[in-house]
PDB file of C-alpha atoms in Angstrom:
ATOM      1  CA  MET T   1      -7.424  -0.909 -29.613  1.00 72.00           C
ATOM      2  CA  THR T   2      -9.197  -0.654 -26.321  1.00 90.00           C
ATOM      3  CA  TYR T   3     -12.513   1.538 -24.958  1.00 96.00           C
ATOM      4  CA  CYS T   4     -12.414   3.779 -21.771  1.00 98.00           C
ATOM      5  CA  ILE T   5     -15.181   6.174 -20.581  1.00 98.00           C
ATOM      6  CA  ALA T   6     -15.069   8.522 -17.582  1.00 98.00           C
ATOM      7  CA  VAL T   7     -18.447  10.203 -16.262  1.00 98.00           C
ATOM      8  CA  SER T   8     -18.091  13.307 -14.172  1.00 98.00           C
ATOM      9  CA  LEU T   9     -21.327  13.968 -12.593  1.00 98.00           C
ATOM     10  CA  LYS T  10     -23.108  15.795  -9.468  1.00 98.00           C
ATOM     11  CA  ASP T  11     -22.650  12.948  -7.091  1.00 98.00           C
ATOM     12  CA  GLY T  12     -18.937  11.704  -8.245  1.00 98.00           C
ATOM     13  CA  LEU T  13     -17.393   9.600 -10.872  1.00 98.00           C
ATOM     14  CA  VAL T  14     -18.019   6.876 -12.818  1.00 98.00           C
ATOM     15  CA  LEU T  15     -14.699   4.855 -14.834  1.00 98.00           C
ATOM     16  CA  THR T  16     -15.461   1.807 -16.837  1.00 98.00           C
ATOM     17  CA  SER T  17     -12.922   0.437 -19.331  1.00 97.00           C
ATOM     18  CA  ASP T  18     -12.215  -2.746 -21.418  1.00 96.00           C
ATOM     19  CA  SER T  19      -9.233  -5.137 -20.933  1.00 91.00           C
ATOM     20  CA  ARG T  20      -8.550  -6.115 -24.610  1.00 81.00           C
ATOM     21  CA  THR T  21      -5.056  -4.627 -26.530  1.00 73.00           C
ATOM     22  CA  ASN T  22      -4.804  -6.891 -29.396  1.00 63.00           C
ATOM     23  CA  ALA T  23      -7.269  -8.648 -30.962  1.00 48.00           C
ATOM     24  CA  GLY T  24      -6.934 -11.199 -34.157  1.00 52.00           C
ATOM     25  CA  ILE T  25      -7.992 -14.863 -35.666  1.00 48.00           C
ATOM     26  CA  ASP T  26      -5.195 -16.107 -32.972  1.00 56.00           C
ATOM     27  CA  ASN T  27      -3.704 -13.190 -31.098  1.00 57.00           C
ATOM     28  CA  VAL T  28      -5.944 -11.530 -28.128  1.00 59.00           C
ATOM     29  CA  SER T  29      -4.279  -9.913 -25.450  1.00 68.00           C
ATOM     30  CA  ILE T  30      -5.821  -8.845 -22.216  1.00 74.00           C
ATOM     31  CA  HIS T  31      -4.184  -6.089 -20.059  1.00 85.00           C
ATOM     32  CA  GLY T  32      -6.420  -3.644 -17.857  1.00 90.00           C
ATOM     33  CA  LYS T  33      -6.652  -0.330 -18.628  1.00 95.00           C
ATOM     34  CA  MET T  34      -7.965   1.354 -15.294  1.00 97.00           C
ATOM     35  CA  HIS T  35      -4.771   2.100 -12.559  1.00 97.00           C
ATOM     36  CA  ALA T  36      -5.409   2.880  -9.330  1.00 97.00           C
ATOM     37  CA  PHE T  37      -2.438   4.780  -7.422  1.00 96.00           C
ATOM     38  CA  CYS T  38      -1.704   4.658  -3.937  1.00 94.00           C
ATOM     39  CA  THR T  39      -1.653   8.052  -3.096  1.00 96.00           C
ATOM     40  CA  ALA T  40      -1.744   9.992  -0.201  1.00 96.00           C
ATOM     41  CA  SER T  41      -5.056   9.929   2.692  1.00 96.00           C
ATOM     42  CA  ASP T  42      -6.432  13.289   1.172  1.00 97.00           C
ATOM     43  CA  ARG T  43      -6.211  12.092  -2.325  1.00 98.00           C
ATOM     44  CA  LYS T  44      -7.584   9.663  -4.895  1.00 98.00           C
ATOM     45  CA  ILE T  45      -6.374   9.037  -8.308  1.00 98.00           C
ATOM     46  CA  VAL T  46      -7.547   6.671 -10.836  1.00 98.00           C
ATOM     47  CA  LEU T  47      -5.936   6.199 -14.647  1.00 98.00           C
ATOM     48  CA  LEU T  48      -7.314   4.945 -17.777  1.00 98.00           C
ATOM     49  CA  SER T  49      -5.380   4.155 -20.507  1.00 97.00           C
ATOM     50  CA  ALA T  50      -5.531   3.707 -24.495  1.00 96.00           C
ATOM     51  CA  GLY T  51      -3.213   3.524 -27.118  1.00 93.00           C
ATOM     52  CA  ASN T  52       0.678   1.757 -26.970  1.00 93.00           C
ATOM     53  CA  LEU T  53       0.682  -0.684 -24.253  1.00 91.00           C
ATOM     54  CA  ALA T  54       4.851  -0.064 -23.946  1.00 92.00           C
ATOM     55  CA  THR T  55       4.171   3.500 -23.569  1.00 95.00           C
ATOM     56  CA  THR T  56       1.181   3.217 -20.841  1.00 95.00           C
ATOM     57  CA  GLN T  57       3.290   0.840 -18.878  1.00 95.00           C
ATOM     58  CA  ALA T  58       6.107   2.899 -19.172  1.00 96.00           C
ATOM     59  CA  VAL T  59       4.258   6.359 -18.384  1.00 98.00           C
ATOM     60  CA  ILE T  60       2.532   4.344 -15.178  1.00 97.00           C
ATOM     61  CA  ASP T  61       5.712   3.008 -14.000  1.00 97.00           C
ATOM     62  CA  GLN T  62       7.254   6.797 -13.853  1.00 98.00           C
ATOM     63  CA  LEU T  63       4.222   7.883 -11.737  1.00 98.00           C
ATOM     64  CA  LYS T  64       5.021   5.008  -9.328  1.00 97.00           C
ATOM     65  CA  ARG T  65       8.637   5.252  -9.014  1.00 98.00           C
ATOM     66  CA  ASP T  66       8.297   9.432  -8.641  1.00 98.00           C
ATOM     67  CA  MET T  67       6.000   9.059  -5.669  1.00 98.00           C
ATOM     68  CA  LYS T  68       8.259   6.063  -4.357  1.00 97.00           C
ATOM     69  CA  GLU T  69      11.107   8.685  -4.677  1.00 98.00           C
ATOM     70  CA  GLU T  70       9.243  11.692  -3.599  1.00 97.00           C
ATOM     71  CA  SER T  71      10.101  13.578  -6.533  1.00 98.00           C
ATOM     72  CA  GLU T  72       9.662  17.493  -6.326  1.00 97.00           C
ATOM     73  CA  ILE T  73       6.589  16.800  -8.628  1.00 98.00           C
ATOM     74  CA  ASN T  74       4.366  13.558  -8.208  1.00 98.00           C
ATOM     75  CA  LEU T  75       0.773  12.431  -7.616  1.00 98.00           C
ATOM     76  CA  ASP T  76       1.493  13.076  -3.756  1.00 98.00           C
ATOM     77  CA  THR T  77       2.916  16.633  -4.194  1.00 98.00           C
ATOM     78  CA  VAL T  78       0.164  18.213  -6.756  1.00 98.00           C
ATOM     79  CA  ASN T  79      -2.272  20.347  -5.507  1.00 97.00           C
ATOM     80  CA  TYR T  80      -5.143  20.136  -8.128  1.00 98.00           C
ATOM     81  CA  LEU T  81      -6.026  17.705 -10.359  1.00 98.00           C
ATOM     82  CA  SER T  82      -5.402  20.251 -13.336  1.00 98.00           C
ATOM     83  CA  GLU T  83      -1.421  20.117 -12.111  1.00 98.00           C
ATOM     84  CA  ALA T  84      -1.794  16.443 -12.086  1.00 98.00           C
ATOM     85  CA  ALA T  85      -3.230  16.154 -15.136  1.00 98.00           C
ATOM     86  CA  GLU T  86      -0.304  18.434 -16.825  1.00 98.00           C
ATOM     87  CA  TYR T  87       2.654  16.304 -14.796  1.00 98.00           C
ATOM     88  CA  LEU T  88       0.897  13.395 -16.903  1.00 98.00           C
ATOM     89  CA  GLY T  89       1.070  14.907 -19.958  1.00 98.00           C
ATOM     90  CA  ARG T  90       4.735  15.961 -19.920  1.00 98.00           C
ATOM     91  CA  VAL T  91       5.639  12.600 -18.532  1.00 98.00           C
ATOM     92  CA  SER T  92       3.437  10.388 -21.529  1.00 98.00           C
ATOM     93  CA  VAL T  93       5.235  12.993 -24.218  1.00 98.00           C
ATOM     94  CA  GLU T  94       8.666  12.204 -22.734  1.00 97.00           C
ATOM     95  CA  LYS T  95       8.158   8.500 -22.806  1.00 96.00           C
ATOM     96  CA  GLN T  96       7.197   8.735 -26.438  1.00 95.00           C
ATOM     97  CA  ARG T  97      10.107  10.909 -27.158  1.00 93.00           C
ATOM     98  CA  ARG T  98      12.246   8.218 -26.925  1.00 86.00           C
ATOM     99  CA  HIS T  99      10.841   5.309 -29.010  1.00 73.00           C
ATOM    100  CA  VAL T 100      11.004   8.483 -31.816  1.00 73.00           C
ATOM    101  CA  ASP T 101      14.667   9.479 -30.622  1.00 69.00           C
ATOM    102  CA  ALA T 102      15.528   5.637 -31.034  1.00 62.00           C
ATOM    103  CA  GLY T 103      14.926   5.660 -34.794  1.00 63.00           C
ATOM    104  CA  GLN T 104      11.916   3.780 -34.462  1.00 59.00           C
ATOM    105  CA  SER T 105      10.487   5.104 -37.463  1.00 59.00           C
ATOM    106  CA  SER T 106       7.540   2.422 -38.022  1.00 64.00           C
ATOM    107  CA  PHE T 107       6.439   2.392 -34.375  1.00 75.00           C
ATOM    108  CA  ASN T 108       3.677   4.492 -33.136  1.00 88.00           C
ATOM    109  CA  PRO T 109       3.973   4.877 -29.244  1.00 92.00           C
ATOM    110  CA  SER T 110       1.565   7.159 -28.856  1.00 95.00           C
ATOM    111  CA  ALA T 111      -0.835   7.063 -25.879  1.00 96.00           C
ATOM    112  CA  THR T 112      -4.276   8.750 -24.753  1.00 98.00           C
ATOM    113  CA  PHE T 113      -5.120   8.868 -20.838  1.00 98.00           C
ATOM    114  CA  ILE T 114      -7.903   9.809 -18.522  1.00 98.00           C
ATOM    115  CA  LEU T 115      -7.067  11.141 -15.372  1.00 98.00           C
ATOM    116  CA  ALA T 116      -9.818  11.159 -12.666  1.00 98.00           C
ATOM    117  CA  GLY T 117     -10.352  11.699  -8.674  1.00 98.00           C
ATOM    118  CA  GLN T 118     -10.275  14.003  -6.294  1.00 98.00           C
ATOM    119  CA  ILE T 119      -7.484  16.416  -4.172  1.00 98.00           C
ATOM    120  CA  GLY T 120      -8.664  17.442  -0.906  1.00 97.00           C
ATOM    121  CA  GLN T 121     -11.636  19.593  -0.904  1.00 95.00           C
ATOM    122  CA  GLU T 122     -11.080  20.312  -4.153  1.00 97.00           C
ATOM    123  CA  PRO T 123     -14.221  19.026  -6.843  1.00 97.00           C
ATOM    124  CA  HIS T 124     -13.781  15.732  -8.282  1.00 98.00           C
ATOM    125  CA  ARG T 125     -13.109  15.990 -11.823  1.00 98.00           C
ATOM    126  CA  ALA T 126     -11.843  14.014 -14.816  1.00 98.00           C
ATOM    127  CA  TYR T 127      -9.204  14.839 -17.511  1.00 98.00           C
ATOM    128  CA  LEU T 128      -8.426  13.248 -20.708  1.00 98.00           C
ATOM    129  CA  ILE T 129      -4.590  14.239 -21.737  1.00 98.00           C
ATOM    130  CA  TYR T 130      -3.872  13.751 -25.584  1.00 98.00           C
ATOM    131  CA  PRO T 131      -0.491  12.099 -27.030  1.00 97.00           C
ATOM    132  CA  GLU T 132       0.896  15.755 -27.278  1.00 97.00           C
ATOM    133  CA  GLY T 133       0.485  16.407 -23.658  1.00 98.00           C
ATOM    134  CA  ASN T 134      -2.411  18.803 -23.657  1.00 98.00           C
ATOM    135  CA  CYS T 135      -5.732  17.976 -21.697  1.00 98.00           C
ATOM    136  CA  ILE T 136      -9.518  19.194 -21.541  1.00 98.00           C
ATOM    137  CA  THR T 137     -11.871  18.247 -19.070  1.00 98.00           C
ATOM    138  CA  THR T 138     -15.774  17.428 -18.740  1.00 98.00           C
ATOM    139  CA  SER T 139     -18.381  20.300 -18.789  1.00 96.00           C
ATOM    140  CA  ARG T 140     -22.169  20.509 -17.587  1.00 95.00           C
ATOM    141  CA  GLN T 141     -23.225  20.201 -21.169  1.00 95.00           C
ATOM    142  CA  THR T 142     -20.967  16.788 -21.619  1.00 96.00           C
ATOM    143  CA  PRO T 143     -20.015  15.307 -18.753  1.00 98.00           C
ATOM    144  CA  TYR T 144     -18.060  12.186 -20.010  1.00 98.00           C
ATOM    145  CA  LEU T 145     -14.745  11.814 -21.811  1.00 98.00           C
ATOM    146  CA  GLN T 146     -13.946   8.717 -24.079  1.00 98.00           C
ATOM    147  CA  ILE T 147     -10.742   7.465 -25.390  1.00 98.00           C
ATOM    148  CA  GLY T 148      -9.934   4.296 -27.758  1.00 95.00           C
ATOM    149  CA  GLU T 149     -12.467   3.096 -29.917  1.00 94.00           C
ATOM    150  CA  ASN T 150     -15.051   5.582 -29.181  1.00 94.00           C
ATOM    151  CA  LYS T 151     -17.557   6.197 -31.966  1.00 95.00           C
ATOM    152  CA  TYR T 152     -19.593   3.226 -31.223  1.00 96.00           C
ATOM    153  CA  GLY T 153     -20.575   3.821 -27.660  1.00 97.00           C
ATOM    154  CA  LYS T 154     -20.827   7.097 -27.955  1.00 97.00           C
ATOM    155  CA  PRO T 155     -25.118   8.056 -28.990  1.00 97.00           C
ATOM    156  CA  VAL T 156     -26.325   6.244 -25.986  1.00 97.00           C
ATOM    157  CA  LEU T 157     -23.731   8.489 -23.744  1.00 98.00           C
ATOM    158  CA  ASP T 158     -25.289  11.539 -25.643  1.00 97.00           C
ATOM    159  CA  ARG T 159     -28.853  10.626 -24.904  1.00 96.00           C
ATOM    160  CA  PHE T 160     -28.988   9.532 -21.571  1.00 97.00           C
ATOM    161  CA  LEU T 161     -25.937  11.354 -19.344  1.00 98.00           C
ATOM    162  CA  LYS T 162     -26.847  14.609 -17.647  1.00 98.00           C
ATOM    163  CA  ILE T 163     -25.056  16.335 -15.109  1.00 98.00           C
ATOM    164  CA  ASP T 164     -27.318  14.836 -12.330  1.00 98.00           C
ATOM    165  CA  THR T 165     -27.606  11.621 -13.635  1.00 98.00           C
ATOM    166  CA  SER T 166     -27.304   9.208 -10.485  1.00 98.00           C
ATOM    167  CA  LEU T 167     -24.078   7.429 -10.694  1.00 98.00           C
ATOM    168  CA  HIS T 168     -25.533   3.650 -10.955  1.00 98.00           C
ATOM    169  CA  GLU T 169     -27.769   4.956 -13.678  1.00 98.00           C
ATOM    170  CA  ALA T 170     -24.840   6.294 -15.354  1.00 98.00           C
ATOM    171  CA  GLY T 171     -22.745   2.960 -14.576  1.00 98.00           C
ATOM    172  CA  ARG T 172     -25.823   1.153 -16.504  1.00 98.00           C
ATOM    173  CA  CYS T 173     -25.378   3.362 -19.149  1.00 98.00           C
ATOM    174  CA  CYS T 174     -21.577   2.982 -19.388  1.00 98.00           C
ATOM    175  CA  LEU T 175     -21.971  -0.920 -19.432  1.00 98.00           C
ATOM    176  CA  ILE T 176     -24.623  -0.416 -22.749  1.00 98.00           C
ATOM    177  CA  SER T 177     -21.912   2.012 -23.993  1.00 98.00           C
ATOM    178  CA  MET T 178     -19.190  -0.612 -23.798  1.00 97.00           C
ATOM    179  CA  ASP T 179     -21.505  -3.381 -25.116  1.00 96.00           C
ATOM    180  CA  SER T 180     -22.479  -1.826 -27.968  1.00 96.00           C
ATOM    181  CA  THR T 181     -18.968  -1.002 -28.553  1.00 96.00           C
ATOM    182  CA  MET T 182     -17.663  -4.576 -27.978  1.00 94.00           C
ATOM    183  CA  ARG T 183     -20.740  -5.972 -30.643  1.00 93.00           C
ATOM    184  CA  SER T 184     -19.424  -3.686 -33.567  1.00 93.00           C
ATOM    185  CA  ASN T 185     -15.549  -3.847 -33.044  1.00 90.00           C
ATOM    186  CA  ALA T 186     -13.762  -6.896 -31.907  1.00 84.00           C
ATOM    187  CA  SER T 187     -10.759  -5.579 -30.736  1.00 83.00           C
ATOM    188  CA  VAL T 188     -12.627  -4.290 -27.730  1.00 92.00           C
ATOM    189  CA  GLY T 189     -13.586  -6.771 -25.331  1.00 91.00           C
ATOM    190  CA  ALA T 190     -14.098  -8.090 -21.563  1.00 92.00           C
ATOM    191  CA  PRO T 191     -13.442  -8.096 -18.702  1.00 95.00           C
ATOM    192  CA  VAL T 192     -14.802  -4.725 -18.329  1.00 97.00           C
ATOM    193  CA  GLU T 193     -14.142  -2.794 -15.230  1.00 97.00           C
ATOM    194  CA  LEU T 194     -15.997  -0.258 -13.422  1.00 98.00           C
ATOM    195  CA  LEU T 195     -15.289   2.204 -10.785  1.00 98.00           C
ATOM    196  CA  ILE T 196     -18.030   3.905  -8.829  1.00 98.00           C
ATOM    197  CA  TYR T 197     -16.722   6.798  -7.354  1.00 98.00           C
ATOM    198  CA  HIS T 198     -18.737   8.885  -4.627  1.00 98.00           C
ATOM    199  CA  ARG T 199     -18.116  12.571  -4.563  1.00 98.00           C
ATOM    200  CA  ASP T 200     -15.823  13.790  -1.183  1.00 98.00           C
ATOM    201  CA  THR T 201     -15.578   9.972   0.241  1.00 98.00           C
ATOM    202  CA  LEU T 202     -11.722   9.759  -0.781  1.00 98.00           C
ATOM    203  CA  MET T 203     -12.547   5.804  -1.062  1.00 97.00           C
ATOM    204  CA  LEU T 204     -12.623   3.864  -4.011  1.00 98.00           C
ATOM    205  CA  ASP T 205     -14.720   1.003  -2.461  1.00 97.00           C
ATOM    206  CA  GLU T 206     -17.665  -0.039  -5.026  1.00 98.00           C
ATOM    207  CA  TYR T 207     -15.419  -1.463  -7.623  1.00 98.00           C
ATOM    208  CA  TYR T 208     -17.192  -4.346 -10.173  1.00 98.00           C
ATOM    209  CA  CYS T 209     -14.888  -6.554 -12.943  1.00 96.00           C
ATOM    210  CA  PHE T 210     -17.302  -8.544 -15.506  1.00 96.00           C
ATOM    211  CA  GLN T 211     -16.221 -11.087 -17.127  1.00 94.00           C
ATOM    212  CA  GLU T 212     -17.878 -12.011 -21.105  1.00 91.00           C
ATOM    213  CA  ASP T 213     -20.318 -14.704 -19.332  1.00 93.00           C
ATOM    214  CA  ASN T 214     -21.332 -12.689 -16.166  1.00 96.00           C
ATOM    215  CA  GLU T 215     -24.844 -12.968 -15.855  1.00 97.00           C
ATOM    216  CA  TYR T 216     -25.620  -9.813 -15.373  1.00 97.00           C
ATOM    217  CA  LEU T 217     -23.530  -8.320 -18.131  1.00 95.00           C
ATOM    218  CA  SER T 218     -25.420 -10.769 -20.212  1.00 96.00           C
ATOM    219  CA  LYS T 219     -28.657  -9.743 -18.714  1.00 97.00           C
ATOM    220  CA  ILE T 220     -28.750  -6.076 -19.734  1.00 96.00           C
ATOM    221  CA  ARG T 221     -27.071  -6.619 -23.329  1.00 95.00           C
ATOM    222  CA  LYS T 222     -29.974  -9.270 -23.929  1.00 97.00           C
ATOM    223  CA  MET T 223     -32.803  -6.630 -22.507  1.00 97.00           C
ATOM    224  CA  TRP T 224     -31.057  -3.715 -24.270  1.00 96.00           C
ATOM    225  CA  HIS T 225     -31.306  -5.893 -27.584  1.00 96.00           C
ATOM    226  CA  GLU T 226     -34.627  -6.937 -27.066  1.00 97.00           C
ATOM    227  CA  LYS T 227     -36.001  -3.256 -26.210  1.00 97.00           C
ATOM    228  CA  LEU T 228     -34.005  -1.862 -29.439  1.00 96.00           C
ATOM    229  CA  LYS T 229     -36.234  -4.275 -31.360  1.00 97.00           C
ATOM    230  CA  GLU T 230     -39.356  -3.325 -29.698  1.00 97.00           C
ATOM    231  CA  ALA T 231     -38.767   0.416 -29.902  1.00 97.00           C
ATOM    232  CA  PHE T 232     -37.611  -0.280 -33.593  1.00 96.00           C
ATOM    233  CA  ALA T 233     -40.845  -2.048 -34.510  1.00 97.00           C
ATOM    234  CA  THR T 234     -42.891   0.781 -33.326  1.00 97.00           C
ATOM    235  CA  LEU T 235     -41.427   3.249 -35.115  1.00 96.00           C
ATOM    236  CA  PRO T 236     -44.143   5.237 -37.482  1.00 94.00           C
ATOM    237  CA  GLN T 237     -43.718   3.935 -41.102  1.00 93.00           C
ATOM    238  CA  PHE T 238     -43.077   6.443 -43.943  1.00 93.00           C
ATOM    239  CA  SER T 239     -45.704   6.611 -47.025  1.00 93.00           C
ATOM    240  CA  LYS T 240     -45.447   5.508 -50.727  1.00 91.00           C
ATOM    241  CA  GLU T 241     -47.955   8.396 -51.317  1.00 91.00           C
ATOM    242  CA  ASP T 242     -45.457  11.389 -49.516  1.00 89.00           C
ATOM    243  CA  SER T 243     -42.505  10.290 -52.227  1.00 91.00           C
ATOM    244  CA  ARG T 244     -41.895  11.977 -55.562  1.00 88.00           C
ATOM    245  CA  PRO T 245     -39.723  11.255 -58.643  1.00 88.00           C
ATOM    246  CA  LEU T 246     -35.701  11.878 -58.267  1.00 88.00           C
ATOM    247  CA  PRO T 247     -35.000  15.303 -59.023  1.00 88.00           C
ATOM    248  CA  GLY T 248     -32.871  15.314 -62.913  1.00 81.00           C
ATOM    249  CA  CYS T 249     -34.224  11.952 -63.570  1.00 71.00           C
ATOM    250  CA  ILE T 250     -36.903  11.009 -66.100  1.00 60.00           C
TER     251      ILE T 250
END
């Protein structure tokens, strides 16, 4: 399992991912889920991946091969990110179908992706591509996308992320979301990658990689835990005087 987040805000993009693919008592595998492509100078495209590792690696290899061989449709020839998302969906479905056609009935080849970036003067965007190949994007009301183990980290995103949230504030929010997930699910783990893309720069020059023992990651984890305990302690108490017998019981 894994956990990835893409936030599309007024000022740019914030992308976050963990690096754990398998977890068990004696089986932990580390693979990065954030993939940047060396595309043409008028675009920047980054991929986040979750699901079957064989499928995700096959998809990424195909995207790179299509660019190298200058295929008619590749990440350098599409004019819009939506077009890139549709192309990625087709490649993903093709790679999954190969496993199914090979008769591997007990094997689940499904994979989910987030494609984010900017092409030319078009607005920066982020798209979630489902295993079936279809995709969705963000909105002003919900400016983020998640893939993988998303339930534990969703509440903090819902509470704090708005379309005009600053990029660095969104970055901190994503790290807290990631930490909440890692605390509740052992299948998600460090290193944690964080990429901040500033609108219209066409540069991927603000990238962070936090190891498990990173000082900053440890500091915000500790502060978040302490502040939550403080907030919980100040919540108003309910009173027994306001209670009543359970209906239907004597």
